[in-house]
Coordinates of C-alpha atoms in Angstrom, one line a residue:
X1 CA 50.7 132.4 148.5
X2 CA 47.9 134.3 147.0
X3 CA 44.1 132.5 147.8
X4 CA 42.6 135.5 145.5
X5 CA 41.0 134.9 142.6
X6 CA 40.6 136.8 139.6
X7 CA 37.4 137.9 140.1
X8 CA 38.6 139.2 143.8
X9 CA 41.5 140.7 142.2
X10 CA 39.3 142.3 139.3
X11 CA 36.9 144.0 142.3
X12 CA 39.5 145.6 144.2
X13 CA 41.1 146.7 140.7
X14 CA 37.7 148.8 140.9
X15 CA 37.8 150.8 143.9
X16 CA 41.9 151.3 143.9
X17 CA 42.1 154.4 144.5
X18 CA 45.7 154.9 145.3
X19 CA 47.2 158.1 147.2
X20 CA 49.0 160.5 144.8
X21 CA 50.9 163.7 146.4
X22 CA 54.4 163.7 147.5
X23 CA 55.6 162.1 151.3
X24 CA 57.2 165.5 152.7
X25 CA 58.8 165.6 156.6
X26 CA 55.2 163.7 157.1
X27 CA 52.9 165.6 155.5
X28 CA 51.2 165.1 152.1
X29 CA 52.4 167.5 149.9
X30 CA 50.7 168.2 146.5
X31 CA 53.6 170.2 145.3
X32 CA 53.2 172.9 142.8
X33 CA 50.3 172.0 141.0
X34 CA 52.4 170.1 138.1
X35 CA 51.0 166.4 137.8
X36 CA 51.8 163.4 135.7
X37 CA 49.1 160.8 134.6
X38 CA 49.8 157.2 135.8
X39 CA 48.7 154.8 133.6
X40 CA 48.6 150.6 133.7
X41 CA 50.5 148.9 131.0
X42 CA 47.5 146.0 131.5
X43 CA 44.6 147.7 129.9
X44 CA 45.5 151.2 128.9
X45 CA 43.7 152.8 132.3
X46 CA 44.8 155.8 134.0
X47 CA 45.3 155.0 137.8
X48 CA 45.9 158.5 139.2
X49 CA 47.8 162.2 138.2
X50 CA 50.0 162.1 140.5
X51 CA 51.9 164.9 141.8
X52 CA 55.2 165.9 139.6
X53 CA 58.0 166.7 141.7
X54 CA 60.5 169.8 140.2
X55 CA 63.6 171.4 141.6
X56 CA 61.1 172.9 144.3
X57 CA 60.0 169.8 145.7
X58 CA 62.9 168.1 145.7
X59 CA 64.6 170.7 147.6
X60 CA 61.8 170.8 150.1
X61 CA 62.7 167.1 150.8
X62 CA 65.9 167.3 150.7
X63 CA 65.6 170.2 153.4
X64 CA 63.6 167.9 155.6
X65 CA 65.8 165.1 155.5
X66 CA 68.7 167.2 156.3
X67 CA 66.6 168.6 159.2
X68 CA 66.0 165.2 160.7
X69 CA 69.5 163.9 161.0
X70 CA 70.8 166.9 162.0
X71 CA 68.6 167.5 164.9
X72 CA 65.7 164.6 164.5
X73 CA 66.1 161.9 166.8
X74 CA 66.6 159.0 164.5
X75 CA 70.0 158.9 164.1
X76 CA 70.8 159.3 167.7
X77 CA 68.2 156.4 168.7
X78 CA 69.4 153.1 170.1
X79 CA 70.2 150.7 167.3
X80 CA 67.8 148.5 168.8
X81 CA 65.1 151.3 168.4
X82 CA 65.7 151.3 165.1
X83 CA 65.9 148.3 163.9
X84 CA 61.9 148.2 166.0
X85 CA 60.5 150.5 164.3
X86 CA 62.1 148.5 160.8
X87 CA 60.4 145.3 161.8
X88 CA 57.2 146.8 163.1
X89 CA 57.0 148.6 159.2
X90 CA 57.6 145.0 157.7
X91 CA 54.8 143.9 159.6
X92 CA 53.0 146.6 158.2
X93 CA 53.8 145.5 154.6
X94 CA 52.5 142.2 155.5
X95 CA 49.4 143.4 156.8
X96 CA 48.8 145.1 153.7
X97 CA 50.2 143.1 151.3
X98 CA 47.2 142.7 148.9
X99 CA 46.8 146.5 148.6
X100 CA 50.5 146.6 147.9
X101 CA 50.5 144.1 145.1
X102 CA 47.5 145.0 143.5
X103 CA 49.3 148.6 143.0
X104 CA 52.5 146.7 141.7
X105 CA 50.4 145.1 139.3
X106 CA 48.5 147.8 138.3
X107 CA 50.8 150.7 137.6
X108 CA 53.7 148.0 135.8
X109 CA 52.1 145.1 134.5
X110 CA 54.0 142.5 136.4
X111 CA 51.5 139.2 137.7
X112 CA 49.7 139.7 140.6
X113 CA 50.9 136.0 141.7
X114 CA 54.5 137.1 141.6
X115 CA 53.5 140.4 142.9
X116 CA 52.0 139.0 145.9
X117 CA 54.0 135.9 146.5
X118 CA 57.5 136.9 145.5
X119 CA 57.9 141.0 145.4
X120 CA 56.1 141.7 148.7
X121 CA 57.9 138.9 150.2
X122 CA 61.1 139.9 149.2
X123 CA 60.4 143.5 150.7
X124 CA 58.8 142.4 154.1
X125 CA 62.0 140.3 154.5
X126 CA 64.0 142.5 153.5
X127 CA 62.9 145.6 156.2
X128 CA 62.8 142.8 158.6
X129 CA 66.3 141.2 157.9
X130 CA 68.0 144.9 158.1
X131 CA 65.5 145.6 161.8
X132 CA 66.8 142.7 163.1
X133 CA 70.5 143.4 161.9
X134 CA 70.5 146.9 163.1
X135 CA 71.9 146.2 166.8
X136 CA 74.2 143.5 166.0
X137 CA 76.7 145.0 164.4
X138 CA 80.2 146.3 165.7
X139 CA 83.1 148.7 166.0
X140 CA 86.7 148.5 166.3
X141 CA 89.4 148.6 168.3
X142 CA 92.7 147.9 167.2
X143 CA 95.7 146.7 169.2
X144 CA 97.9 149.4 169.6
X145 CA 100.9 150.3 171.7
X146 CA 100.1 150.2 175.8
X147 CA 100.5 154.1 176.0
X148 CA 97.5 154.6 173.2
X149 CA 93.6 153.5 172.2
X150 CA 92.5 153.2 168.7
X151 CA 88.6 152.7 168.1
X152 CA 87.5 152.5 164.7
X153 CA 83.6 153.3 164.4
X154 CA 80.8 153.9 161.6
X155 CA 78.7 156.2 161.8
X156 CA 75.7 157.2 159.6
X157 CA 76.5 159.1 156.3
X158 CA 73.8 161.7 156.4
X159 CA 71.1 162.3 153.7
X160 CA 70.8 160.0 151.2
X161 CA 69.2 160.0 148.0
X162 CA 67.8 156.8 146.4
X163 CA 66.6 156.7 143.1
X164 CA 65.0 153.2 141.8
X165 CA 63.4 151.8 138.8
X166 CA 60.5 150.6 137.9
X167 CA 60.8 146.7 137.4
X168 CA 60.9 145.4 141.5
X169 CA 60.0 149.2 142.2
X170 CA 59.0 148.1 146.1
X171 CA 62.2 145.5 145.9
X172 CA 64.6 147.5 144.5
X173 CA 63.6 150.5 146.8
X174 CA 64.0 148.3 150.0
X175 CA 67.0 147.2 149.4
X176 CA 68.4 151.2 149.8
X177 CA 65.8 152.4 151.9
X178 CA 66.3 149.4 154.8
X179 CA 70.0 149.4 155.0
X180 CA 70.5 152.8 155.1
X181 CA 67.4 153.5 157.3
X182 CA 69.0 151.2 159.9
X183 CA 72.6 152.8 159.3
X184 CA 70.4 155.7 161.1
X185 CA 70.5 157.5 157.9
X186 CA 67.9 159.9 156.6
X187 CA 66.1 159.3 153.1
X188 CA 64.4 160.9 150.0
X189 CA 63.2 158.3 147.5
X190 CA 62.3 158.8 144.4
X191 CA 60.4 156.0 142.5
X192 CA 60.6 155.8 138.5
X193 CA 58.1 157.5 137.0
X194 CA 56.3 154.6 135.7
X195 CA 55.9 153.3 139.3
X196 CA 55.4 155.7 141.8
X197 CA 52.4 154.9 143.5
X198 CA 53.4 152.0 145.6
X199 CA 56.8 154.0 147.0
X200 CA 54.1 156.4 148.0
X201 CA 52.3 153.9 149.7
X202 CA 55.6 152.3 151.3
X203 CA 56.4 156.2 152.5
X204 CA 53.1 156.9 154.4
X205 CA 53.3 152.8 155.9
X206 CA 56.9 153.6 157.0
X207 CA 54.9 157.2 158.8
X208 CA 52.8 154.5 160.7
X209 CA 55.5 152.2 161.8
X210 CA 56.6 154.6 163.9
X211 CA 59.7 156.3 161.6
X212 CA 59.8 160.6 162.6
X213 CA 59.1 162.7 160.2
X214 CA 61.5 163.9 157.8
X215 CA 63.3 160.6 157.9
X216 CA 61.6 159.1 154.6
X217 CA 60.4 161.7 152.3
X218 CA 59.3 160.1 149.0
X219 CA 59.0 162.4 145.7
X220 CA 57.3 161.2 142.8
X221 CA 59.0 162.8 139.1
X222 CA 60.8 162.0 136.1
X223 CA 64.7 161.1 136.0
X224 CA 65.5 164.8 133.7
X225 CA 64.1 167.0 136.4
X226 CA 63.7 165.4 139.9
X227 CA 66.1 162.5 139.6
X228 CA 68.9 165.7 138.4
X229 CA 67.5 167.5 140.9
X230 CA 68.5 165.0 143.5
X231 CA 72.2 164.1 142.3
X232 CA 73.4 167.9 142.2
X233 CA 71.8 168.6 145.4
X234 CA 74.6 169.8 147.8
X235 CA 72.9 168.4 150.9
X236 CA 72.8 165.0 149.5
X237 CA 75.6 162.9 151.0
X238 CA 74.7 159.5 149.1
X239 CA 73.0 159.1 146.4
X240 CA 72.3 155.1 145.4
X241 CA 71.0 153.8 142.2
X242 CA 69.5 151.2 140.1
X243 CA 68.4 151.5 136.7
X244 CA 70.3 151.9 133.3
X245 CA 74.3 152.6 132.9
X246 CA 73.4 155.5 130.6
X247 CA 71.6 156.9 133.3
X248 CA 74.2 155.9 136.1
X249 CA 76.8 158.4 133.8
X250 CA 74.8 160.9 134.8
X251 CA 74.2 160.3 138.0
X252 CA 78.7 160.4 138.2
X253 CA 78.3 163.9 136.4
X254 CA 75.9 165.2 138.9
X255 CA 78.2 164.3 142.0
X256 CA 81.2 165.9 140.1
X257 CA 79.3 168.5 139.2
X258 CA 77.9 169.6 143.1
X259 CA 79.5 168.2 146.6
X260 CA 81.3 164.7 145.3
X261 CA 78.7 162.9 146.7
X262 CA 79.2 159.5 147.1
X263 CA 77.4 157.2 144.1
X264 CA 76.7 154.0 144.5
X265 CA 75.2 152.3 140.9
X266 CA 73.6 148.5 140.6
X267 CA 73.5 148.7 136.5
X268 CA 72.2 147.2 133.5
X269 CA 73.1 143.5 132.5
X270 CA 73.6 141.1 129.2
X271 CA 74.0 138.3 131.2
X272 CA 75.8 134.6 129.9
X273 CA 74.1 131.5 131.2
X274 CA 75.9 128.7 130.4
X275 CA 75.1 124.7 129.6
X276 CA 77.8 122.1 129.4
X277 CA 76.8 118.8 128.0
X278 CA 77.3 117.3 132.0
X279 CA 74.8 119.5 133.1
X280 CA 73.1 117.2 135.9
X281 CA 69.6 117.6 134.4
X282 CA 69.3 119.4 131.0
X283 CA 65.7 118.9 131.4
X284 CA 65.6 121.5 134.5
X285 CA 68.6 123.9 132.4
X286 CA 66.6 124.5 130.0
X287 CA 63.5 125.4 132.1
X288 CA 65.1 127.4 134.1
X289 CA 66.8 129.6 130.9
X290 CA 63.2 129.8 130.1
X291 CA 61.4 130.8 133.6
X292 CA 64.5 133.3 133.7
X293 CA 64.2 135.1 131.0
X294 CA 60.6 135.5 130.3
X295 CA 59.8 135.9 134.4
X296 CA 58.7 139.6 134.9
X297 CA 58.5 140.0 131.0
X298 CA 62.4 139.9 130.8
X299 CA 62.1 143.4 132.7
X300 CA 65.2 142.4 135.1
X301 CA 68.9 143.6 135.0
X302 CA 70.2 140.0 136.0
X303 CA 67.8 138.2 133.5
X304 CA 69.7 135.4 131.2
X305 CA 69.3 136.7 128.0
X306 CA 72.2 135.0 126.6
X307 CA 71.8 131.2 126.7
X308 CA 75.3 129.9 126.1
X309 CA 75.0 125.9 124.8
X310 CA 77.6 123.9 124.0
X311 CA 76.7 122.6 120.1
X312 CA 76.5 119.0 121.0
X313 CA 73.0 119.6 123.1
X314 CA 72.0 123.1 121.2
X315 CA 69.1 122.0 119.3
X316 CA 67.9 119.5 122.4
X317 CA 68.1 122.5 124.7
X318 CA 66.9 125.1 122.0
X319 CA 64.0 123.1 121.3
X320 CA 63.1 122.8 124.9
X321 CA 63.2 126.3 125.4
X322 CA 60.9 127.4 122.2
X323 CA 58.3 124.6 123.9
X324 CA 58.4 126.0 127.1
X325 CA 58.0 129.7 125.3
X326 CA 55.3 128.7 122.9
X327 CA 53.4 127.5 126.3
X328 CA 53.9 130.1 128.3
X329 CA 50.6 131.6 129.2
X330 CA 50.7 135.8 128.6
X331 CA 47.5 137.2 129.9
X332 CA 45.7 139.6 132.7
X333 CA 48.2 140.0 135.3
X334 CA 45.4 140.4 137.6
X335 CA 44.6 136.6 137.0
X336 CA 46.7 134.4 139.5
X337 CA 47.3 131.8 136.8
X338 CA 49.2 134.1 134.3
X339 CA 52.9 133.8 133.9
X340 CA 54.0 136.8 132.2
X341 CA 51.3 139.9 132.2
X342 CA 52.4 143.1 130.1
X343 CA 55.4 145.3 129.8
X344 CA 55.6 148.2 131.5
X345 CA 54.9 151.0 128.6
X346 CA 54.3 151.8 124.9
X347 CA 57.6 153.0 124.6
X348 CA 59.6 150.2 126.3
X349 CA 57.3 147.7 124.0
X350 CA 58.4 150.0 121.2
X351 CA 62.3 149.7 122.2
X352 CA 61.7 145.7 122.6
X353 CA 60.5 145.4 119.2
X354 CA 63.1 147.7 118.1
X355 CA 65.6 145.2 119.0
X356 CA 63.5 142.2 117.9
X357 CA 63.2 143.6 114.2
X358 CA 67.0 144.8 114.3
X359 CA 67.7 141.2 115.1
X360 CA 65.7 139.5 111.5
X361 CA 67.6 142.3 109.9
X362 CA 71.0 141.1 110.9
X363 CA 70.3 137.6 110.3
X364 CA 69.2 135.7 113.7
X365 CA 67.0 132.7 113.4
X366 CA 63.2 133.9 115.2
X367 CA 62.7 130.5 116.7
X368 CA 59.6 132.0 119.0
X369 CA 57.2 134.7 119.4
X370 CA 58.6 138.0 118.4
X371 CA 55.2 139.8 117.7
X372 CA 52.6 142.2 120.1
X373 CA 49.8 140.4 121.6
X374 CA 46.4 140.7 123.6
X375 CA 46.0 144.3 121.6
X376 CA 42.3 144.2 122.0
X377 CA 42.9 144.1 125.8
X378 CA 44.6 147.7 125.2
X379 CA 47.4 146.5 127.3
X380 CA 51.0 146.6 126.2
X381 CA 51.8 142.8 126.1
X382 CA 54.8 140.9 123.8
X383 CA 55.2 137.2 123.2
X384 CA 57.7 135.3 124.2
X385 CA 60.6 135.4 122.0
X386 CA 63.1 133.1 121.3
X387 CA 66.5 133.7 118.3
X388 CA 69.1 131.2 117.5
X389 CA 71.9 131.6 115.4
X390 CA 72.6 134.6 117.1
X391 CA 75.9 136.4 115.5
X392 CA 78.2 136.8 119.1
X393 CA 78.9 140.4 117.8
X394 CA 75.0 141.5 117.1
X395 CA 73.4 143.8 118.7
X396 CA 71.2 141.6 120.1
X397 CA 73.8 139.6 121.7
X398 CA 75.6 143.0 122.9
X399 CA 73.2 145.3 124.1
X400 CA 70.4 145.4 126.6
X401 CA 67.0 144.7 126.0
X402 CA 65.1 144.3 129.2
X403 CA 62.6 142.2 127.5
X404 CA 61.3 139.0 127.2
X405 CA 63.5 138.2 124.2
X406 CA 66.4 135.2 124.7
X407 CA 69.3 135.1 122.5
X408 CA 71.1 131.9 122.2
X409 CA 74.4 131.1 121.2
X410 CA 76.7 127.9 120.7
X411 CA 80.4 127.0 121.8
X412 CA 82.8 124.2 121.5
X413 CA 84.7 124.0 124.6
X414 CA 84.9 125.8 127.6
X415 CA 87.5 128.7 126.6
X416 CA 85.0 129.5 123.9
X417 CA 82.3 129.7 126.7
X418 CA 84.0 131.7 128.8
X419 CA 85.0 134.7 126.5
X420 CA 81.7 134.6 124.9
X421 CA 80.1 134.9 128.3
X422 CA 82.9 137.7 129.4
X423 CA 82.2 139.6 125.8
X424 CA 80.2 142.3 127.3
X425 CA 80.5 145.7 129.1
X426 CA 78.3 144.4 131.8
X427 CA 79.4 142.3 134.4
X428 CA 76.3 141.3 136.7
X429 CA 75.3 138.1 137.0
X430 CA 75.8 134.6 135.1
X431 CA 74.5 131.5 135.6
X432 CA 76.6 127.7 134.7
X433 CA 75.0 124.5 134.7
X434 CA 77.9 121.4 135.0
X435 CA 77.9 118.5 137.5
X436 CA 82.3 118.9 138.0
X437 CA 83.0 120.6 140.7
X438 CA 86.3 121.6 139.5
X439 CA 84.4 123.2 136.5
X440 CA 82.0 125.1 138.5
X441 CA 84.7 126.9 140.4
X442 CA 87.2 127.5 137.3
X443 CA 84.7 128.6 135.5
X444 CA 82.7 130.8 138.2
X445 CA 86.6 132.2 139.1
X446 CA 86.5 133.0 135.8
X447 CA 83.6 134.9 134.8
X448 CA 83.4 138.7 135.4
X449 CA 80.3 138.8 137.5
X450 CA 78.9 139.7 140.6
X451 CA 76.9 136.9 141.4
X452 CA 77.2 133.5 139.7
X453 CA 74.7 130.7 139.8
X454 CA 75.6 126.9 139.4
X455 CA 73.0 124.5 138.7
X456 CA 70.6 127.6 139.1
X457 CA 69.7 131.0 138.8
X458 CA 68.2 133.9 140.5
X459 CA 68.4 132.3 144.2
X460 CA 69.9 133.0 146.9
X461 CA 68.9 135.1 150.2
X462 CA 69.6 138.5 151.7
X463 CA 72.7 137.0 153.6
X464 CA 74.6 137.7 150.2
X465 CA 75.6 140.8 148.7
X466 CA 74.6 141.8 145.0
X467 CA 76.0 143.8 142.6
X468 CA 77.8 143.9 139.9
X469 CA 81.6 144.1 137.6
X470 CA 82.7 146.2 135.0
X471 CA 79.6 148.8 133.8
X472 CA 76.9 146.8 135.9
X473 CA 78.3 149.1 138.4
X474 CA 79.6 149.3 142.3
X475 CA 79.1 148.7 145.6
X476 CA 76.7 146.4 147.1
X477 CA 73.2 145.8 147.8
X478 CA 71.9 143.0 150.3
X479 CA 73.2 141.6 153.4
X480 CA 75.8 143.5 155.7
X481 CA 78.0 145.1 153.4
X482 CA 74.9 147.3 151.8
X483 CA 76.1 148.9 155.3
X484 CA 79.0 149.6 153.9
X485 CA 77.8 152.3 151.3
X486 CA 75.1 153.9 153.9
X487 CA 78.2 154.6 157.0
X488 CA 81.5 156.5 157.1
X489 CA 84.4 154.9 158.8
X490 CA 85.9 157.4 161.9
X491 CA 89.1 157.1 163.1
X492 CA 89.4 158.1 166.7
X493 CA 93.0 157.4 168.4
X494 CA 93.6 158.0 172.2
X495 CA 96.9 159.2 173.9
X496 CA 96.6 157.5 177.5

């Protein structure tokens, strides 16, 4: 955990001075001369102008990527070499993990206590878990006939393209960058716009750890121009991404639109956590709906922004949500002891209250917060906000917010639960609290999700996958099947 204190974390917030130009085959590379301004959500300042990557720079990376696993060593290495050089870069990231989370903080708003204790954690085990994985997996052989030999082998896709968001922007980036790095694939990464500095950092840390050039490339751009750029580029054999399901449509287009790349999309989210008057500890339920939604300012795909109560304990576990939001302390993410710093932008904090307004308009109850906060701060921060009576056909129990803005909504029995919690295009993640056993798994069976959590929510480790159902999109991130997206099965049978 994090021994800095705001004052230490206030003086290096002085002297950051964070490196801005593209990651090329190893080089920096300033680009054409376009830039973008990088500016933190906390206070209004402007970090860096950082290069802006066009059709020209993302080609350049592309080119370099297809360089290195054509003729470059890395795919051709030992497993065990790679998976060396993955564990020697996580040991990088834990060396400099205050530099890393102070620019996680900085350029989206998010605490530096979760920054440093939970995001930088997550991506040092995360390079670590896929270094250590790298040699331990294996091919197949088949029984056949005694006159033949079957072997079934993966082998490393080729180029891929990752394109990742800006909420767990080193998380979210390590879970495509380690899996397919050990696969002995070859990468260009391009961070969201609103977070591009610390992929920049990751890219030149990855350079030290020992990884060729050309193997990583990071770009830094906007989803219209480089993030296009990058799905209809013909030498891209993969392209995986997180972010929004408007924007995964696109990424579709792109593939059917250039080579039929393969696309792998981890979506958006609306998803149901239910309560069920057994719930072991109602207590700890309705914390947890709480710490869920409002932890990283609601900016999370998975977040639980429909709390599903059964009416007999709605009020109890209402009201103990609104106290929980009403203490909630919104501040400097730079100081360790704030729980939820600032969203991420003007225009996300503009979409949020969008939604927030829409919502007293069609008639849901505004049982917390709902206003902007800390303006004199110039940062871009929102309370904590909490509806009830929330109609199961509203907007704001349909559609996405990715804010810190909890809609609840009541049920009678557990059919009713179930198909409100299923009422939704997204099918990512749910949460159920019940102490039956039966219930747990007739009801987890039951909901269209890719993860479910009983009695919790958000745990787990990376020795399960994640991903999601319906439009929360496909494939897998985490544990060994993220494999699975990064490697092409080959078929090789033997006449003896």
């Amino acid at each position: 955990m994090t021994t800095a204190t705001h004052d230490d974390w206030l003086h290096r917030a002085k002297t950051f001075a964070p490196r801005s130009t593209h990651l090329i085959d190893g080089a920096d590379e300033p680009g054409g001369g376009s830039t973008f301004l990088a500016v933190s959500p906390r206070d209004g300042r402007v970090l860096a102008e950082v290069a802006d990557a066009g059709a020209a720079e993302v080609d350049a990376a592309v080119a370099a990527a297809r360089r290195a696993f054509d003729h470059g060593p890395w795919p051709r290495l030992a497993p065990a070499d790679r998976g060396r050089v993955l564990t020697r870069l996580a040991d990088l990231l834990e060396e400099h993990r205050q530099d890393l989370a102070l620019t996680v903080t900085l350029e989206m708003g998010k605490p530096i206590t979760d920054a440093h204790d939970i995001e930088l954690r997550a991506v040092t085990n995360t390079f670590r878990w896929y270094g250590q994985l790298a040699d331990k997996l294996t091919d197949e052989s088949p029984h056949t006939a005694p006159d033949a030999l079957a072997l079934v082998t993966r082998e490393p896709a080729g180029v891929v393209g990752a394109v990742v968001p800006w909420n767990f922007p080193l998380t979210l980036a390590g879970w495509k960058v380690a899996p397919a790095l050990a696969a002995g694939c070859t990468v260009v990464l391009k961070p969201s716009e609103n977070s591009p500095l610390s992929a920049l950092l990751l890219g030149r840390l990855a350079l030290e750890a020992g990884l060729p050039p050309g193997v990583l490339n990071v770009v830094a751009g906007d989803g219209p121009v480089a993030g296009r750029a990058l799905g209809l580029h013909p030498d891209v054999d993969v392209l995986a991404f997180t972010g929004s399901t408007a924007v995964g449509r696109h990424f579709l287009r792109y593939a059917a639109d250039s080579n039929l790349k393969r696309v792998w999309l981890e979506l958006g989210g609306k998803s149901p956590n239910i309560v069920l008057p057994d719930a072991p500890d109602l207590e700890k339920a309705a914390a947890t709906a709480a710490w869920g939604i409002f932890f990283n300012q609601g900016e999370m795909c998975t977040a639980p922004s429909r709390l599903l109560v059964h009416s007999s304990i709605a009020e109890q576990v209402t009201e103990a949500v609104v106290a929980r939001a009403r203490a909630l302390r919104v501040g400097d993410p730079l100081d360790p002891a704030t729980e939820m710093g600032a969203l991420v932008g003007r225009d996300h904090l503009d979409r949020v209250l969008g939604h927030v307004h829409a919502a007293v308009d069609d008639g849901a109850r505004l049982r917390a917060g709902g206003a902007r906060t800390l303006t004199e701060t110039g940062g871009v921060y929102l309370e904590p906000t909490v509806f009830d009576q929330v109609d199961p056909a509203g907007r704001l129990a349909r559609e996405e917010i990715f804010g810190p803005v909890l809609s609840v909504l009541t049920f009678d029995d557990l059919d009713e639960a179930v198909a409100l919690a299923n009422a939704t295009e997204y099918g990512l993640a749910a949460g159920l609290w019940t102490s039956d056993l039966s219930t747990a798994h007739q009801v987890s069976r039951a909901l269209k999700a890719g993860t479910v959590w009983v009695n919790c929510y958000e745990e787990g480790d990376l020795t399960v996958p994640f991903g999601g159902m319906k439009q929360s999109g496909n494939g897998r991130d985490k544990s060994a099947h993220a494999l699975e997206k990064y490697t092409e099965l080959k078929t090789t049978w033997i006449q003896l």
